[in-house]
Amino acid sequence: MQAWFAGNRRDLAAGILMTLIGIGAMMQGATYRIGSLTQMGPGFFPVCLGVLMATSGLAITIVARFSATNLEQTNQPPEWVGWAAILGGIVAFVVIGQYGGLLPATFAIVFISALGDRRNTLRGAAALALVMVAIAVVVFWWLLQVQFPLLSWG
C-alpha cells in the first residue's frame, strides 16, 4: 500500500477528496429533475458541476500519483497570509456586494485574494481585479442577467 502513495501525497489526497465531493454532488443532483440543456431543471447544474469536479479530481489524482514528491513543498509551514487574504476577500465580497453591488464586490474579492500571493504586487493585483470585473460584468450581468446590481448605495 505504501508504494501506491509514492507520488505527491498532498495532491493525491486533494484529488481523491475532490473526486469524492464531485461524485456526491452528482448523486445529490440526480435526485432532482435534471431536464435538458434548453429546459434545465434544478438538478442540472449540480450534476454538471459534480461531473466537472470528479473529472478534475481524477486528473489531479492521476498526475499526483505519477509525479515525484517535492520535499521542499511538504516541509513548509502553511501560508497563513494567503489563507487570511482569501477568507478576507470572501467576507469583503459578501459585505461589499450587499451594500455596493457587483463591480466593487468583484474588485474587492479578486484584489484582496490576489494579495495572498507573496509574489504579487499591488499593481498586478489591481490589474487582475479590473480584468475580472470586466469579465464578471459580461458573464453575470450581461449574458446571464443575474439580478445583482452593478452599483448600489446602501
CSV table of C-alpha atoms in Angstrom, one decimal:
chain,number,residue,atom,x,y,z
A,1,MET,CA,0.0,0.0,0.0
A,2,GLN,CA,2.9,2.4,0.7
A,3,ALA,CA,4.1,2.1,-2.9
A,4,TRP,CA,0.8,3.4,-4.2
A,5,PHE,CA,1.4,6.7,-2.3
A,6,ALA,CA,4.8,7.1,-3.9
A,7,GLY,CA,3.8,10.4,-5.6
A,8,ASN,CA,2.9,13.8,-4.2
A,9,ARG,CA,0.7,12.8,-1.2
A,10,ARG,CA,-0.9,16.2,-0.6
A,11,ASP,CA,-2.1,16.5,-4.3
A,12,LEU,CA,-3.1,12.8,-4.2
A,13,ALA,CA,-5.3,13.4,-1.1
A,14,ALA,CA,-6.7,16.6,-2.6
A,15,GLY,CA,-7.5,14.8,-5.9
A,16,ILE,CA,-9.3,11.9,-4.1
A,17,LEU,CA,-11.3,14.3,-1.9
A,18,MET,CA,-12.3,16.4,-5.0
A,19,THR,CA,-13.4,13.3,-6.8
A,20,LEU,CA,-15.5,12.1,-3.9
A,21,ILE,CA,-17.1,15.6,-3.5
A,22,GLY,CA,-17.9,15.6,-7.2
A,23,ILE,CA,-19.5,12.2,-7.0
A,24,GLY,CA,-21.5,13.3,-4.0
A,25,ALA,CA,-22.7,16.4,-5.9
A,26,MET,CA,-23.7,14.2,-8.9
A,27,MET,CA,-25.6,11.8,-6.7
A,28,GLN,CA,-27.4,14.5,-4.8
A,29,GLY,CA,-28.2,16.5,-8.0
A,30,ALA,CA,-29.6,13.3,-9.6
A,31,THR,CA,-32.3,13.2,-7.0
A,32,TYR,CA,-33.8,16.4,-8.6
A,33,ARG,CA,-35.3,16.8,-12.1
A,34,ILE,CA,-32.3,17.3,-14.4
A,35,GLY,CA,-34.2,18.4,-17.6
A,36,SER,CA,-32.4,19.2,-20.8
A,37,LEU,CA,-29.9,21.8,-22.0
A,38,THR,CA,-32.7,24.1,-23.2
A,39,GLN,CA,-35.0,23.4,-20.2
A,40,MET,CA,-32.7,23.0,-17.3
A,41,GLY,CA,-34.2,21.5,-14.1
A,42,PRO,CA,-32.9,22.2,-10.6
A,43,GLY,CA,-30.6,19.1,-10.7
A,44,PHE,CA,-28.9,20.1,-14.0
A,45,PHE,CA,-26.2,22.5,-12.5
A,46,PRO,CA,-25.2,20.3,-9.5
A,47,VAL,CA,-24.9,17.2,-11.8
A,48,CYS,CA,-22.7,19.2,-14.3
A,49,LEU,CA,-20.6,20.7,-11.6
A,50,GLY,CA,-20.2,17.3,-10.0
A,51,VAL,CA,-19.1,15.8,-13.3
A,52,LEU,CA,-16.5,18.6,-13.7
A,53,MET,CA,-15.3,18.2,-10.1
A,54,ALA,CA,-15.0,14.5,-10.3
A,55,THR,CA,-13.2,14.6,-13.6
A,56,SER,CA,-10.8,17.3,-12.4
A,57,GLY,CA,-10.2,15.4,-9.2
A,58,LEU,CA,-9.5,12.2,-11.1
A,59,ALA,CA,-7.0,14.1,-13.3
A,60,ILE,CA,-5.3,15.6,-10.2
A,61,THR,CA,-5.1,12.1,-8.6
A,62,ILE,CA,-3.5,10.5,-11.7
A,63,VAL,CA,-1.0,13.3,-12.1
A,64,ALA,CA,-0.1,13.3,-8.4
A,65,ARG,CA,0.3,9.5,-8.4
A,66,PHE,CA,2.9,9.6,-11.0
A,67,SER,CA,4.7,12.8,-10.0
A,68,ALA,CA,7.8,13.0,-7.9
A,69,THR,CA,7.5,14.0,-4.3
A,70,ASN,CA,8.7,17.6,-3.7
A,71,LEU,CA,10.2,17.6,-0.2
A,72,GLU,CA,10.7,21.4,-0.2
A,73,GLN,CA,6.9,21.8,-0.5
A,74,THR,CA,5.9,19.2,2.0
A,75,ASN,CA,8.1,20.6,4.8
A,76,GLN,CA,6.9,24.3,4.5
A,77,PRO,CA,4.5,25.7,7.1
A,78,PRO,CA,1.0,26.8,6.0
A,79,GLU,CA,0.7,30.1,4.1
A,80,TRP,CA,-1.3,31.9,6.7
A,81,VAL,CA,-1.2,35.2,4.8
A,82,GLY,CA,-2.7,33.5,1.8
A,83,TRP,CA,-5.4,31.9,3.8
A,84,ALA,CA,-6.3,35.2,5.5
A,85,ALA,CA,-6.3,37.0,2.2
A,86,ILE,CA,-8.7,34.5,0.6
A,87,LEU,CA,-11.0,34.4,3.5
A,88,GLY,CA,-10.9,38.2,3.8
A,89,GLY,CA,-11.7,38.5,0.1
A,90,ILE,CA,-14.8,36.3,0.6
A,91,VAL,CA,-16.0,38.3,3.5
A,92,ALA,CA,-15.4,41.6,1.6
A,93,PHE,CA,-17.4,40.2,-1.4
A,94,VAL,CA,-20.4,39.4,0.8
A,95,VAL,CA,-20.4,42.7,2.7
A,96,ILE,CA,-19.5,45.0,-0.3
A,97,GLY,CA,-21.8,43.0,-2.6
A,98,GLN,CA,-24.8,43.6,-0.3
A,99,TYR,CA,-24.1,47.4,0.0
A,100,GLY,CA,-22.1,48.3,-3.0
A,101,GLY,CA,-23.0,46.0,-5.9
A,102,LEU,CA,-21.3,43.6,-8.3
A,103,LEU,CA,-18.5,45.9,-9.5
A,104,PRO,CA,-16.9,46.9,-6.2
A,105,ALA,CA,-17.5,43.4,-4.7
A,106,THR,CA,-15.8,41.6,-7.6
A,107,PHE,CA,-12.9,44.1,-7.5
A,108,ALA,CA,-12.6,43.6,-3.7
A,109,ILE,CA,-12.6,39.8,-3.7
A,110,VAL,CA,-10.0,39.5,-6.6
A,111,PHE,CA,-7.8,42.3,-5.3
A,112,ILE,CA,-7.7,41.1,-1.7
A,113,SER,CA,-7.3,37.4,-2.6
A,114,ALA,CA,-4.5,38.2,-5.1
A,115,LEU,CA,-2.6,39.9,-2.3
A,116,GLY,CA,-2.3,36.5,-0.6
A,117,ASP,CA,0.3,35.5,-3.2
A,118,ARG,CA,3.6,36.8,-1.9
A,119,ARG,CA,5.0,37.3,-5.4
A,120,ASN,CA,2.0,39.5,-6.4
A,121,THR,CA,2.3,43.3,-6.4
A,122,LEU,CA,-0.3,45.9,-5.8
A,123,ARG,CA,-0.3,46.9,-9.4
A,124,GLY,CA,-0.6,43.3,-10.6
A,125,ALA,CA,-3.5,42.6,-8.1
A,126,ALA,CA,-5.3,45.7,-9.3
A,127,ALA,CA,-4.8,44.8,-13.0
A,128,LEU,CA,-6.1,41.3,-12.3
A,129,ALA,CA,-9.1,42.7,-10.4
A,130,LEU,CA,-10.0,45.1,-13.2
A,131,VAL,CA,-9.9,42.4,-15.8
A,132,MET,CA,-12.1,40.1,-13.6
A,133,VAL,CA,-14.6,43.0,-13.1
A,134,ALA,CA,-14.9,43.3,-16.8
A,135,ILE,CA,-15.4,39.5,-17.2
A,136,ALA,CA,-17.9,39.4,-14.4
A,137,VAL,CA,-20.0,42.2,-15.9
A,138,VAL,CA,-20.0,40.5,-19.3
A,139,VAL,CA,-20.8,37.0,-18.0
A,140,PHE,CA,-23.0,37.6,-15.0
A,141,TRP,CA,-24.7,40.9,-15.6
A,142,TRP,CA,-25.0,41.0,-19.4
A,143,LEU,CA,-25.1,37.3,-20.6
A,144,LEU,CA,-26.7,35.5,-17.6
A,145,GLN,CA,-28.6,38.6,-16.5
A,146,VAL,CA,-28.1,37.8,-12.8
A,147,GLN,CA,-30.2,40.1,-10.6
A,148,PHE,CA,-27.3,41.7,-8.9
A,149,PRO,CA,-27.0,45.5,-9.3
A,150,LEU,CA,-23.7,46.7,-10.8
A,151,LEU,CA,-23.6,49.6,-8.3
A,152,SER,CA,-25.8,50.4,-5.3
A,153,TRP,CA,-25.6,52.8,-2.4
A,154,GLY,CA,-26.7,51.1,0.8
